Amino acid sequence: MSVRPSTAARPWRALQAAGIAAAVLVLGVFPLVVSDPTLMSIAVFTLIFMVAATAWNAFSGFSGYLALGHAVFFGTGGYAVALAARDWHFKGGWDVFALLPVGGVVAGLAAIPIGLVALRTRRHTFVVVTIAIFFIFQLAAFNLPLTGGTAGIQLPTPLWSADTFNRPFFYVTAIILVLTVLAVWGIRRSRFGLQLLAIRDDEDRARGLGVETGRVKLAAFVFSAIPVGMVGGMNVYFIGQIFPQFAFDPLFDISIALMAFLGGLGTLAGPLIGALVLESLQQYLTQTFSAGGVYLVAYGVLFLAVILLLPRGVVPSVAELLASRRMRASERRRSGGAGVSGVAEPAP
């Protein structure tokens, strides 16, 4: 009797393993079979947002604190890479990729004082504080001489052929994505992850059980900033320039939050699926119709559809559907087995 749960879970685990293997295979083969620069560009931006949404979910999805200020780390990481490439006289090419960890470290360091201030508040107040801090950083980027203001900063252009120009950006971003997913997977299965989930469920009770809630929240907040800062640097290097209004874009926070909600907040695969759908859709609509606002309409319609039809997100809803089907199939097998063995049904 005790073997049945693990036996029933085997198909789901096999499906998960097959999905992971397929995803890794696609990441490795996609640039080799797709030569269209437009599709490759969409793929790079999609990977960037998959990293950002996964990192954001590691804090907001696990702790329950919805942050709307991660564009601070995206822009901070971008400016760190741009300034380092300019001041250290990088010529462009693979060497600039070595600066991406610098962007992540700078973003993580910036998250410490921000977290110490913002995490003193709770829930809705925390959302407002993160938005306010975002606008402070955006105004600073417009006005500080260090950032170049509205003139922006140009990054060195890699001297790669047009046929393979996007390929290095794709592979390096894919490596960052894999490392981020592995780190979040490790957090989710660790004691630290359980503490975050306890805070999400009931922070006061978690504190009463001995969880150092302030330290745990700050550690998760800082961790979530590091991958976002790295892909912020990747984003500006891929574009070739950085401006305050694009580095610190409020739509960035809305986008990654929608991606996590669409796929399933607090799940591992949810932000990946949400970013894959929404960012590729946004890039396609923007490049096809040359109107940046079209994708916002699509975002709204899709998000309303998810709220009405799949309120918990795609991944949890699909998992519940599969679990209910497995349960019904198991009950049918048990009832069928009872009928075959000749055991009579009890009288009503």
Short mmCIF file of C-alpha atoms in Angstrom, two decimals:
data_model
loop_
_atom_site.label_atom_id
_atom_site.label_comp_id
_atom_site.label_asym_id
_atom_site.label_seq_id
_atom_site.Cartn_x
_atom_site.Cartn_y
_atom_site.Cartn_z
CA MET A 1 0.00 0.00 0.00
CA SER A 2 2.83 2.42 0.75
CA VAL A 3 4.26 2.05 -2.75
CA ARG A 4 1.26 3.57 -4.50
CA PRO A 5 2.03 7.30 -3.96
CA SER A 6 5.53 7.03 -5.40
CA THR A 7 4.25 4.88 -8.24
CA ALA A 8 1.55 7.42 -9.07
CA ALA A 9 4.11 10.22 -8.98
CA ARG A 10 6.44 8.53 -11.44
CA PRO A 11 4.62 9.69 -14.63
CA TRP A 12 4.67 13.29 -13.38
CA ARG A 13 8.35 13.09 -12.50
CA ALA A 14 9.11 11.51 -15.85
CA LEU A 15 7.20 14.32 -17.54
CA GLN A 16 9.21 16.90 -15.60
CA ALA A 17 12.50 15.23 -16.54
CA ALA A 18 11.45 15.08 -20.18
CA GLY A 19 10.51 18.77 -20.09
CA ILE A 20 13.87 19.75 -18.62
CA ALA A 21 15.76 17.69 -21.19
CA ALA A 22 13.71 19.19 -24.02
CA ALA A 23 14.31 22.74 -22.74
CA VAL A 24 18.08 22.22 -22.54
CA LEU A 25 18.08 20.69 -26.01
CA VAL A 26 16.16 23.66 -27.42
CA LEU A 27 18.57 26.14 -25.80
CA GLY A 28 21.52 24.36 -27.37
CA VAL A 29 20.08 23.80 -30.84
CA PHE A 30 17.91 26.89 -31.39
CA PRO A 31 20.69 29.26 -32.57
CA LEU A 32 22.02 26.57 -34.91
CA VAL A 33 18.74 26.00 -36.73
CA VAL A 34 17.32 29.54 -36.67
CA SER A 35 19.16 32.01 -38.87
CA ASP A 36 16.59 34.81 -38.99
CA PRO A 37 18.10 37.80 -37.08
CA THR A 38 14.64 38.99 -36.05
CA LEU A 39 13.74 35.67 -34.43
CA MET A 40 17.13 35.48 -32.76
CA SER A 41 16.67 38.99 -31.39
CA ILE A 42 13.27 38.03 -29.98
CA ALA A 43 14.83 34.93 -28.44
CA VAL A 44 17.57 36.93 -26.68
CA PHE A 45 15.10 39.40 -25.18
CA THR A 46 12.87 36.50 -24.13
CA LEU A 47 15.75 34.82 -22.30
CA ILE A 48 16.59 38.10 -20.58
CA PHE A 49 13.05 38.38 -19.23
CA MET A 50 12.97 34.70 -18.28
CA VAL A 51 15.96 35.34 -16.03
CA ALA A 52 14.43 38.51 -14.59
CA ALA A 53 11.02 36.94 -13.92
CA THR A 54 12.60 33.86 -12.31
CA ALA A 55 14.78 35.99 -10.03
CA TRP A 56 11.85 38.27 -9.11
CA ASN A 57 9.74 35.22 -8.30
CA ALA A 58 12.45 33.91 -5.97
CA PHE A 59 11.68 36.84 -3.70
CA SER A 60 8.12 37.95 -4.39
CA GLY A 61 6.68 34.53 -5.24
CA PHE A 62 8.25 32.78 -2.26
CA SER A 63 7.88 35.53 0.37
CA GLY A 64 4.57 37.08 -0.67
CA TYR A 65 6.10 40.58 -0.83
CA LEU A 66 5.25 41.93 -4.30
CA ALA A 67 8.13 44.16 -5.34
CA LEU A 68 7.56 46.73 -8.09
CA GLY A 69 11.04 48.22 -8.05
CA HIS A 70 13.28 45.61 -9.61
CA ALA A 71 13.79 47.93 -12.57
CA VAL A 72 16.22 49.66 -10.17
CA PHE A 73 18.47 46.60 -10.31
CA PHE A 74 17.95 46.15 -14.04
CA GLY A 75 19.06 49.74 -14.67
CA THR A 76 21.81 49.69 -12.05
CA GLY A 77 23.34 46.56 -13.57
CA GLY A 78 23.06 48.08 -17.04
CA TYR A 79 24.81 51.29 -16.03
CA ALA A 80 27.49 49.37 -14.13
CA VAL A 81 28.37 47.37 -17.27
CA ALA A 82 28.17 50.42 -19.55
CA LEU A 83 30.38 52.59 -17.30
CA ALA A 84 32.91 49.81 -16.76
CA ALA A 85 33.15 49.10 -20.50
CA ARG A 86 33.63 52.80 -21.23
CA ASP A 87 36.05 53.68 -18.44
CA TRP A 88 38.10 50.50 -18.72
CA HIS A 89 38.32 50.90 -22.51
CA PHE A 90 36.84 47.58 -23.53
CA LYS A 91 36.93 47.12 -27.29
CA GLY A 92 33.82 44.98 -27.56
CA GLY A 93 33.39 41.26 -28.06
CA TRP A 94 33.51 38.42 -25.58
CA ASP A 95 35.42 40.57 -23.07
CA VAL A 96 32.35 42.68 -22.23
CA PHE A 97 30.51 39.53 -21.12
CA ALA A 98 33.05 39.31 -18.30
CA LEU A 99 31.52 42.52 -16.91
CA LEU A 100 28.07 40.96 -16.42
CA PRO A 101 28.95 39.64 -12.93
CA VAL A 102 30.01 43.20 -12.09
CA GLY A 103 26.51 44.36 -12.98
CA GLY A 104 25.06 41.63 -10.78
CA VAL A 105 27.29 42.49 -7.82
CA VAL A 106 26.53 46.22 -8.09
CA ALA A 107 22.79 45.46 -8.23
CA GLY A 108 23.11 43.17 -5.22
CA LEU A 109 24.97 45.83 -3.25
CA ALA A 110 22.31 48.40 -4.16
CA ALA A 111 19.64 45.98 -2.92
CA ILE A 112 21.08 45.95 0.61
CA PRO A 113 20.22 49.54 1.66
CA ILE A 114 17.01 49.44 -0.40
CA GLY A 115 15.95 46.24 1.34
CA LEU A 116 16.87 47.55 4.78
CA VAL A 117 14.50 50.49 4.19
CA ALA A 118 11.68 48.86 2.21
CA LEU A 119 11.46 45.61 4.18
CA ARG A 120 10.68 47.49 7.38
CA THR A 121 7.18 47.83 5.94
CA ARG A 122 4.55 45.20 5.20
CA ARG A 123 2.76 44.05 2.06
CA HIS A 124 0.92 46.96 0.41
CA THR A 125 3.15 49.60 1.98
CA PHE A 126 6.16 47.67 0.72
CA VAL A 127 4.81 47.89 -2.85
CA VAL A 128 4.45 51.67 -2.56
CA VAL A 129 7.95 52.07 -1.08
CA THR A 130 9.58 50.05 -3.89
CA ILE A 131 7.78 52.18 -6.49
CA ALA A 132 8.98 55.37 -4.76
CA ILE A 133 12.57 54.12 -4.66
CA PHE A 134 12.37 53.27 -8.34
CA PHE A 135 11.42 56.84 -9.26
CA ILE A 136 14.26 58.19 -7.11
CA PHE A 137 16.75 56.11 -9.09
CA GLN A 138 15.16 57.09 -12.39
CA LEU A 139 15.42 60.80 -11.58
CA ALA A 140 19.02 60.32 -10.45
CA ALA A 141 19.88 58.64 -13.76
CA PHE A 142 18.43 61.61 -15.64
CA ASN A 143 20.35 64.19 -13.63
CA LEU A 144 23.68 62.70 -12.53
CA PRO A 145 26.67 63.56 -14.76
CA LEU A 146 27.98 60.04 -14.22
CA THR A 147 25.19 58.50 -16.27
CA GLY A 148 25.39 60.98 -19.14
CA GLY A 149 21.79 62.06 -18.56
CA THR A 150 19.57 62.05 -21.62
CA ALA A 151 22.63 61.69 -23.87
CA GLY A 152 23.11 58.15 -22.58
CA ILE A 153 26.20 55.96 -22.94
CA GLN A 154 27.33 54.07 -26.01
CA LEU A 155 28.77 50.60 -25.59
CA PRO A 156 31.45 49.05 -27.82
CA THR A 157 30.08 47.13 -30.79
CA PRO A 158 31.32 43.54 -31.23
CA LEU A 159 33.00 42.94 -34.59
CA TRP A 160 31.07 39.77 -35.32
CA SER A 161 29.52 38.79 -38.62
CA ALA A 162 25.87 39.63 -39.18
CA ASP A 163 24.98 35.93 -39.56
CA THR A 164 26.18 34.98 -36.09
CA PHE A 165 25.94 38.32 -34.27
CA ASN A 166 23.09 37.29 -31.95
CA ARG A 167 24.43 33.83 -31.19
CA PRO A 168 26.91 34.75 -28.40
CA PHE A 169 24.26 36.88 -26.67
CA PHE A 170 21.84 33.95 -26.81
CA TYR A 171 24.24 31.41 -25.36
CA VAL A 172 25.58 33.63 -22.58
CA THR A 173 22.06 34.63 -21.54
CA ALA A 174 21.02 30.97 -21.67
CA ILE A 175 23.87 30.10 -19.28
CA ILE A 176 22.73 32.84 -16.88
CA LEU A 177 19.20 31.47 -17.12
CA VAL A 178 20.25 27.90 -16.32
CA LEU A 179 22.33 29.04 -13.34
CA THR A 180 19.48 31.20 -12.05
CA VAL A 181 16.94 28.39 -12.35
CA LEU A 182 19.28 25.97 -10.56
CA ALA A 183 19.84 28.48 -7.77
CA VAL A 184 16.11 29.11 -7.35
CA TRP A 185 15.44 25.36 -7.43
CA GLY A 186 18.02 24.91 -4.66
CA ILE A 187 16.43 27.70 -2.61
CA ARG A 188 12.97 26.20 -3.05
CA ARG A 189 14.11 22.85 -1.66
CA SER A 190 16.21 24.28 1.18
CA ARG A 191 15.46 25.33 4.74
CA PHE A 192 15.84 28.92 3.57
CA GLY A 193 13.08 28.38 1.01
CA LEU A 194 10.80 26.87 3.64
CA GLN A 195 11.37 29.93 5.81
CA LEU A 196 10.37 32.18 2.89
CA LEU A 197 7.19 30.17 2.35
CA ALA A 198 6.42 30.38 6.07
CA ILE A 199 6.73 34.17 5.84
CA ARG A 200 4.38 34.16 2.87
CA ASP A 201 1.78 32.11 4.75
CA ASP A 202 1.95 33.94 8.09
CA GLU A 203 4.90 36.17 8.91
CA ASP A 204 3.99 36.70 12.58
CA ARG A 205 3.63 32.97 13.15
CA ALA A 206 6.93 32.32 11.33
CA ARG A 207 8.66 34.81 13.63
CA GLY A 208 7.10 33.09 16.61
CA LEU A 209 8.52 29.78 15.39
CA GLY A 210 12.02 31.21 15.38
CA VAL A 211 12.43 32.40 11.77
CA GLU A 212 14.56 35.53 11.55
CA THR A 213 12.17 37.13 9.13
CA GLY A 214 14.13 40.33 8.56
CA ARG A 215 17.34 38.52 7.66
CA VAL A 216 15.57 35.95 5.48
CA LYS A 217 13.62 38.58 3.52
CA LEU A 218 16.72 40.72 2.99
CA ALA A 219 18.79 37.75 1.80
CA ALA A 220 16.10 36.75 -0.71
CA PHE A 221 15.72 40.37 -1.85
CA VAL A 222 19.46 40.73 -2.46
CA PHE A 223 19.65 37.39 -4.25
CA SER A 224 16.81 38.34 -6.59
CA ALA A 225 18.63 41.54 -7.54
CA ILE A 226 21.83 39.84 -8.73
CA PRO A 227 20.50 37.98 -11.83
CA VAL A 228 18.35 40.99 -12.71
CA GLY A 229 21.45 43.19 -12.64
CA MET A 230 23.36 40.75 -14.84
CA VAL A 231 20.69 40.63 -17.53
CA GLY A 232 20.35 44.41 -17.23
CA GLY A 233 23.96 44.56 -18.36
CA MET A 234 23.27 42.01 -21.07
CA ASN A 235 20.34 44.07 -22.28
CA VAL A 236 22.34 47.29 -22.75
CA TYR A 237 25.23 45.45 -24.38
CA PHE A 238 22.85 43.76 -26.80
CA ILE A 239 21.16 47.06 -27.66
CA GLY A 240 24.48 48.92 -27.77
CA GLN A 241 23.47 51.94 -25.71
CA ILE A 242 21.74 52.92 -22.49
CA PHE A 243 19.36 55.76 -21.65
CA PRO A 244 17.66 56.49 -18.29
CA GLN A 245 14.10 56.12 -19.58
CA PHE A 246 14.82 52.63 -20.91
CA ALA A 247 17.18 51.43 -18.17
CA PHE A 248 14.70 52.47 -15.46
CA ASP A 249 11.42 51.61 -17.14
CA PRO A 250 8.31 51.16 -14.94
CA LEU A 251 6.88 48.76 -17.53
CA PHE A 252 9.73 46.38 -16.73
CA ASP A 253 8.35 45.74 -13.24
CA ILE A 254 4.82 45.33 -14.52
CA SER A 255 6.03 42.90 -17.18
CA ILE A 256 7.97 40.54 -14.92
CA ALA A 257 5.14 40.54 -12.36
CA LEU A 258 2.62 39.65 -15.07
CA MET A 259 4.92 36.91 -16.33
CA ALA A 260 5.13 35.31 -12.90
CA PHE A 261 1.37 35.63 -12.32
CA LEU A 262 0.58 34.19 -15.74
CA GLY A 263 2.73 31.11 -15.31
CA GLY A 264 2.11 30.63 -11.61
CA LEU A 265 3.42 32.74 -8.74
CA GLY A 266 5.77 30.85 -6.44
CA THR A 267 6.42 28.00 -8.88
CA LEU A 268 9.67 27.24 -10.65
CA ALA A 269 8.35 26.80 -14.19
CA GLY A 270 5.66 29.49 -13.99
CA PRO A 271 7.84 32.58 -14.59
CA LEU A 272 9.65 30.77 -17.40
CA ILE A 273 6.41 29.98 -19.20
CA GLY A 274 5.01 33.44 -18.54
CA ALA A 275 8.12 35.17 -19.89
CA LEU A 276 8.26 32.86 -22.89
CA VAL A 277 4.68 33.74 -23.82
CA LEU A 278 4.52 37.44 -22.93
CA GLU A 279 7.95 38.68 -23.99
CA SER A 280 7.97 36.84 -27.29
CA LEU A 281 4.45 38.14 -27.92
CA GLN A 282 5.47 41.69 -27.02
CA GLN A 283 8.54 41.60 -29.27
CA TYR A 284 6.55 40.14 -32.15
CA LEU A 285 3.76 42.72 -31.87
CA THR A 286 6.22 45.60 -31.53
CA GLN A 287 8.29 44.56 -34.54
CA THR A 288 5.28 43.63 -36.64
CA PHE A 289 3.02 46.61 -36.00
CA SER A 290 5.72 49.14 -35.04
CA ALA A 291 3.59 50.29 -32.13
CA GLY A 292 4.94 49.89 -28.64
CA GLY A 293 1.50 50.12 -27.02
CA VAL A 294 -0.11 47.21 -28.85
CA TYR A 295 1.46 44.63 -26.59
CA LEU A 296 0.01 46.39 -23.53
CA VAL A 297 -3.50 45.70 -24.86
CA ALA A 298 -2.55 42.06 -25.45
CA TYR A 299 -1.07 41.93 -21.92
CA GLY A 300 -4.33 43.20 -20.44
CA VAL A 301 -6.54 40.81 -22.38
CA LEU A 302 -4.33 37.81 -21.64
CA PHE A 303 -4.02 38.67 -17.98
CA LEU A 304 -7.80 39.06 -17.59
CA ALA A 305 -8.28 35.70 -19.31
CA VAL A 306 -5.86 34.04 -16.90
CA ILE A 307 -7.51 35.66 -13.86
CA LEU A 308 -10.94 34.44 -14.99
CA LEU A 309 -10.02 30.99 -16.27
CA LEU A 310 -6.77 30.09 -14.47
CA PRO A 311 -6.64 32.32 -11.37
CA ARG A 312 -3.64 30.54 -9.85
CA GLY A 313 -1.63 30.65 -13.06
CA VAL A 314 -0.95 28.15 -15.80
CA VAL A 315 1.42 25.76 -13.98
CA PRO A 316 -0.60 25.27 -10.74
CA SER A 317 -3.86 24.96 -12.68
CA VAL A 318 -2.45 22.37 -15.06
CA ALA A 319 -0.84 20.49 -12.16
CA GLU A 320 -4.18 20.38 -10.32
CA LEU A 321 -5.95 19.19 -13.46
CA LEU A 322 -3.42 16.37 -13.98
CA ALA A 323 -3.56 15.41 -10.30
CA SER A 324 -7.37 15.24 -10.33
CA ARG A 325 -7.29 13.10 -13.48
CA ARG A 326 -4.76 10.73 -11.93
CA MET A 327 -6.90 10.51 -8.80
CA ARG A 328 -10.03 9.71 -10.78
CA ALA A 329 -8.15 7.11 -12.84
CA SER A 330 -6.80 5.53 -9.65
CA GLU A 331 -10.27 5.43 -8.12
CA ARG A 332 -11.67 3.81 -11.26
CA ARG A 333 -8.93 1.17 -11.16
CA ARG A 334 -9.61 0.46 -7.49
CA SER A 335 -13.38 0.23 -8.04
CA GLY A 336 -12.82 -2.00 -11.05
CA GLY A 337 -10.50 -4.23 -9.06
CA ALA A 338 -13.04 -4.51 -6.26
CA GLY A 339 -15.71 -5.53 -8.75
CA VAL A 340 -13.51 -8.22 -10.27
CA SER A 341 -12.57 -9.68 -6.90
CA GLY A 342 -16.23 -10.21 -6.10
CA VAL A 343 -16.37 -7.96 -3.07
CA ALA A 344 -19.93 -6.80 -2.69
CA GLU A 345 -20.75 -3.15 -2.28
CA PRO A 346 -22.19 -2.31 1.15
CA ALA A 347 -25.92 -1.73 1.24
CA PRO A 348 -27.00 1.89 1.46
#
